Structure formats: structure tokens, C-alpha cells
Short mmCIF file of C-alpha atoms in Angstrom, two decimals:
data_model
loop_
_atom_site.label_atom_id
_atom_site.label_comp_id
_atom_site.label_asym_id
_atom_site.label_seq_id
_atom_site.Cartn_x
_atom_site.Cartn_y
_atom_site.Cartn_z
CA VAL A 1 102.77 74.38 95.91
CA SER A 2 104.28 76.82 98.40
CA PHE A 3 102.89 78.83 101.30
CA VAL A 4 105.31 81.31 102.84
CA GLY A 5 103.83 83.28 105.73
CA GLY A 6 102.48 83.20 109.26
CA ALA A 7 99.44 81.14 110.15
CA HIS A 8 97.84 83.86 112.29
CA THR A 9 94.14 84.64 112.14
CA ARG A 10 94.22 88.17 113.57
CA SER A 11 91.71 89.43 111.02
CA THR A 12 88.92 88.09 108.85
CA PHE A 13 91.21 88.58 105.85
CA ALA A 14 93.60 85.99 107.28
CA ALA A 15 90.92 83.39 107.95
CA ALA A 16 92.32 80.90 105.43
CA ARG A 17 95.88 80.88 106.75
CA LYS A 18 95.63 78.24 109.47
CA ARG A 19 93.71 75.86 107.26
CA LEU A 20 96.26 76.31 104.47
CA LYS A 21 99.04 75.49 106.91
CA ASP A 22 97.19 72.36 108.05
CA ASP A 23 96.47 71.28 104.46
CA CYS A 24 100.15 71.73 103.57
CA ALA A 25 101.21 69.61 106.55
CA ALA A 26 98.70 66.91 105.64
CA SER A 27 99.89 66.84 102.03
CA MET A 28 103.49 66.34 103.13
CA SER A 29 102.63 63.53 105.55
CA ALA A 30 100.51 61.73 102.95
CA ALA A 31 103.45 61.17 100.60
CA PRO A 32 102.33 59.58 97.32
CA THR A 33 105.64 57.70 97.09
CA SER A 34 108.14 56.20 99.49
CA ASP A 35 110.54 59.04 98.65
CA THR A 36 109.80 61.61 101.35
CA THR A 37 112.29 64.08 99.88
CA THR A 38 110.15 64.91 96.87
CA THR A 39 107.54 67.66 97.15
CA LYS A 40 105.93 67.22 93.73
CA GLY A 41 102.15 67.49 94.02
CA ARG A 42 102.35 68.59 97.64
CA CYS A 43 102.50 71.84 99.57
CA VAL A 44 105.56 73.19 101.37
CA TYR A 45 104.84 75.57 104.26
CA PHE A 46 107.44 77.96 105.65
CA ASN A 47 106.71 80.32 108.53
CA TYR A 48 108.91 83.38 108.03
CA ASN A 49 108.35 84.31 111.67
CA HIS A 50 110.81 81.48 112.37
CA ALA A 51 113.28 82.40 109.66
CA ASN A 52 116.22 82.63 112.08
CA GLY A 53 117.24 86.09 110.94
CA VAL A 54 116.71 85.51 107.22
CA PHE A 55 115.14 88.54 105.61
CA THR A 56 111.69 87.93 104.15
CA CYS A 57 112.92 88.81 100.66
CA GLY A 58 115.47 86.01 100.99
CA LEU A 59 112.64 83.51 101.19
CA ALA A 60 111.75 83.99 97.52
CA LYS A 61 113.54 80.72 96.75
CA TYR A 62 110.62 78.85 98.29
CA MET A 63 108.38 80.48 95.69
CA ALA A 64 110.80 80.12 92.80
CA ASN A 65 110.86 76.34 93.35
CA ALA A 66 107.05 76.05 93.34
CA THR A 67 104.47 76.09 90.56
CA PHE A 68 101.69 77.66 92.65
CA CYS A 69 101.99 79.97 95.67
CA PHE A 70 99.20 80.51 98.19
CA GLN A 71 98.59 84.22 98.78
CA PRO A 72 95.88 84.62 101.43
CA GLY A 73 95.12 87.97 103.04
CA GLY A 74 96.67 89.01 106.33
CA ASP A 75 96.15 92.04 108.57
CA SER A 76 94.78 93.69 105.43
CA PRO A 77 93.19 92.10 102.37
CA TYR A 78 96.29 92.86 100.30
CA ARG A 79 99.63 91.06 100.40
CA LYS A 80 103.10 92.12 99.34
CA SER A 81 103.98 88.49 98.72
CA LEU A 82 101.57 88.52 95.77
CA TYR A 83 104.18 90.52 93.86
CA ASP A 84 106.95 88.19 95.03
CA SER A 85 105.01 85.38 93.37
CA PHE A 86 104.89 87.16 90.04
CA MET A 87 108.54 88.19 90.18
CA THR A 88 109.70 84.64 90.89
CA GLY A 89 107.43 83.11 88.25
CA CYS A 90 105.15 81.35 90.74
CA ILE A 91 101.44 81.38 89.86
CA PRO A 92 99.64 83.11 92.76
CA VAL A 93 96.57 81.56 94.34
CA VAL A 94 94.46 84.31 95.92
CA PHE A 95 91.48 84.05 98.21
CA SER A 96 89.69 87.36 97.71
CA GLU A 97 88.69 89.76 94.97
CA TYR A 98 90.80 92.43 96.70
CA ASN A 99 94.03 90.77 95.58
CA ALA A 100 92.51 89.71 92.28
CA ARG A 101 91.69 93.32 91.38
CA VAL A 102 94.51 95.26 93.06
CA ALA A 103 96.70 97.73 91.10
CA PRO A 104 94.60 97.93 87.91
CA TRP A 105 97.14 100.16 86.14
CA HIS A 106 99.90 97.60 86.50
CA PHE A 107 98.13 94.42 85.51
CA TRP A 108 97.50 93.31 81.98
CA SER A 109 94.29 92.31 80.26
CA ASN A 110 92.45 89.33 81.77
CA HIS A 111 95.22 88.59 84.29
CA ARG A 112 92.69 87.02 86.69
CA ARG A 113 92.25 84.16 84.21
CA ASN A 114 95.65 83.89 82.55
CA ALA A 115 98.08 84.52 85.42
CA MET A 116 96.48 83.62 88.77
CA VAL A 117 94.00 81.28 90.43
CA VAL A 118 91.13 82.90 92.35
CA VAL A 119 89.70 80.68 95.11
CA ASN A 120 86.36 81.17 96.87
CA GLN A 121 87.55 81.53 100.48
CA THR A 122 84.06 81.00 101.92
CA ALA A 123 83.70 77.65 100.15
CA TYR A 124 87.23 76.65 101.13
CA LEU A 125 86.70 77.40 104.83
CA ALA A 126 83.35 75.59 104.78
CA GLY A 127 85.09 72.44 103.55
CA ASP A 128 83.33 72.52 100.20
CA LEU A 129 86.53 73.02 98.20
CA ASP A 130 89.76 71.03 98.09
CA VAL A 131 92.21 73.71 97.00
CA LEU A 132 95.13 71.32 96.45
CA GLY A 133 92.87 69.06 94.41
CA LEU A 134 91.76 72.08 92.39
CA LEU A 135 95.36 72.97 91.56
CA ARG A 136 96.22 69.39 90.62
CA SER A 137 93.28 69.37 88.21
CA ILE A 138 94.66 72.25 86.12
CA GLU A 139 95.96 70.94 82.81
CA PRO A 140 99.77 71.16 82.35
CA ALA A 141 99.30 73.08 79.10
CA ARG A 142 97.33 75.77 80.93
CA VAL A 143 99.96 75.92 83.66
CA ARG A 144 102.69 76.47 81.08
CA LYS A 145 100.63 79.19 79.40
CA MET A 146 100.13 80.99 82.73
CA GLN A 147 103.85 80.79 83.46
CA HIS A 148 104.62 82.23 80.03
CA VAL A 149 102.18 85.12 80.56
CA ILE A 150 103.76 85.92 83.93
CA ALA A 151 107.29 85.83 82.46
CA THR A 152 106.15 88.20 79.70
CA HIS A 153 104.39 90.77 81.88
CA ALA A 154 105.91 90.59 85.39
CA HIS A 155 108.25 93.53 84.66
CA ARG A 156 105.17 95.77 84.99
CA LEU A 157 105.22 95.10 88.75
CA GLN A 158 108.93 95.80 89.31
CA TYR A 159 110.46 99.16 90.19
CA ALA A 160 113.57 98.83 88.05
CA LEU A 161 116.86 100.46 89.07
CA ASP A 162 117.61 101.46 85.47
CA ASP A 163 115.36 103.01 82.87
CA TYR A 164 113.19 100.13 81.76
CA PRO A 165 110.17 100.66 79.50
CA ASP A 166 106.85 99.78 81.12
CA ASP A 167 108.21 99.03 84.57
CA ALA A 168 106.11 99.97 87.63
CA VAL A 169 107.43 103.56 87.75
CA ASP A 170 106.72 104.12 84.07
CA ILE A 171 103.20 102.75 84.44
CA ILE A 172 102.40 104.87 87.51
CA LEU A 173 103.54 108.07 85.82
CA ARG A 174 101.69 107.27 82.63
CA GLY A 175 98.55 106.23 84.51
CA ALA A 176 98.57 109.38 86.62
CA TRP A 177 99.05 111.52 83.51
CA HIS A 178 96.13 109.92 81.67
CA THR A 179 93.90 110.14 84.77
CA ALA A 180 94.71 113.83 85.25
CA ARG A 181 94.04 114.55 81.58
CA ALA A 182 90.71 112.75 81.75
CA ARG A 183 89.66 114.75 84.82
CA ASP A 184 90.78 117.97 83.20
CA ARG A 185 88.33 117.44 80.37
CA THR A 186 85.45 117.54 82.86
CA LEU A 187 86.44 121.01 84.19
CA PRO A 188 85.40 124.38 82.75
CA PHE A 189 87.91 125.51 80.13
CA GLU A 190 89.41 128.31 82.26
CA LEU A 191 90.20 125.87 85.11
CA ARG A 192 92.04 123.32 83.02
CA ARG A 193 95.78 122.97 83.52
CA ASP A 194 96.22 122.91 79.75
CA SER A 195 94.16 125.96 78.82
CA THR A 196 95.54 126.46 75.31
CA PRO A 197 92.81 128.25 73.31
CA PRO A 198 91.09 126.08 70.71
CA GLY A 199 92.89 126.14 67.37
CA ALA A 200 96.26 127.24 68.84
CA ALA A 201 99.33 125.30 67.80
CA THR A 202 100.55 122.80 70.39
CA LEU A 203 103.61 120.60 70.62
CA PRO A 204 103.01 116.85 70.79
CA LEU A 205 103.71 115.30 74.18
CA GLU A 206 106.67 112.96 74.19
CA GLN A 207 105.60 109.37 74.65
CA PRO A 208 107.87 106.51 75.74
CA SER A 209 109.28 104.57 72.81
CA ARG A 210 107.57 101.27 72.25
CA ASP A 211 110.59 100.09 70.28
CA ALA A 212 113.00 100.35 73.21
CA ARG A 213 114.73 97.04 73.70
CA ARG A 214 113.98 95.17 76.89
CA PRO A 215 116.13 92.58 78.61
CA PRO A 216 114.67 89.07 78.31
CA PRO A 217 112.15 88.11 81.05
CA ASP A 218 114.59 85.77 82.76
CA ARG A 219 116.71 88.76 83.80
CA LEU A 220 113.76 89.97 85.84
CA LEU A 221 112.55 86.66 87.18
CA GLY A 222 115.91 85.01 87.68
CA GLY A 223 117.82 87.91 89.23
#
């Protein structure tokens, strides 16, 4: 498990951060074996405020080496690092419905169950939930399935440099187009942007090819 971020509590959205830091420290000190170099089953915390000049994006290696990544809120309920988790193949652990339901155009069906872990922050802060114990209890087969789902769909969250079917740009444009079309249908006919009279011939709108070949997922997740 990895937690990359500051342990501040400047807002109610960040309330879980300090406790997560403390839980990570406790898990590292309570080593299950005499080998203190292994981090299996424990939580590694890295405060990027003390990164010694390393850019935040350079810290993705801490996520890439973990199975689960804690993604609590910060100054706002949302967190950019949530997307870093997906792009590095690390299963995000979120502490609010804000992050669980963000960017509905970009996420795939049932992603809250098949690609992330949603934790009740109130129960966690009250001491009624052992979040590390919860993660350890997830069956390995389910973990592998979640990792496979992320590897299959994470390209939807990336703004690709080249033309790449169903990347974040493609999805935004397509989502905006469908939303505008849906709103148009609620307007009087003469106010619609597409005011072609009924029965007139129209040209079909070009749709992105679903047969376009994509690079394998590891090109996205592995750099």
C-alpha cells in the first residue's frame, strides 16, 4: 500500500490524511518478519512536500510499486493523484463519494466496484474501521481482476499526445456532443442548432472508428 501526499488537515476533506500517515508508520514499525526491507502487506508513506526538488509526477514510482494507493481528499474533495493511481496500475482507495463519482463521462461501467475501493471516512476516523486490514482481506483473485480492469480502461483518463481512440480528449468531445444534442431536442424546433426540416435528407455524422487499433495497455501504464 502506498500513500503519497501531505498529511495536512486544512479542510474537512483532508481529515483522513494524518491518520493514514500514522497508520502507515505503524505498519512499517510492526514488521511481520525480521526483514525490515520488505514492504509487503504494509504501507509506505511519502510526503512530496519533502521531495527535495523532485517533481510530483516523478513520484509515480511509489504508486507503480504498490497494489493499493490511498487517495484521500485535500483542499478540495477531488485529487489529481487519483488519476496517477489509475495510470500506474495502482488500485485507488478513496474516502468520499466525490472521488468515487467524479468524471462520469470518462469512467466505465461499475468502476466503483471493479477498479477502486471506497472507504467510509466517518467510520475510519471514528476507529470503527481498520483500512489496512480491509485491504488485506480482499481476495487475490479479486485484486488481479481489478488490476486487469484498470489496465484495460485507464487510457480513458489519459490525454494522449497522438490520436488515440477513446482517450480523455475523445471522450470529452463525444460527451459534449451527445449532451448538446440531447439538450437541443428539448428546445423549440426553430431554436435548435440542427434545424433541418423533417423529412429532408441529411448526411450521417462521422463517428470514430471502433476498429482502430490501440497500443497494448502496458504502453500507457508502463510509459
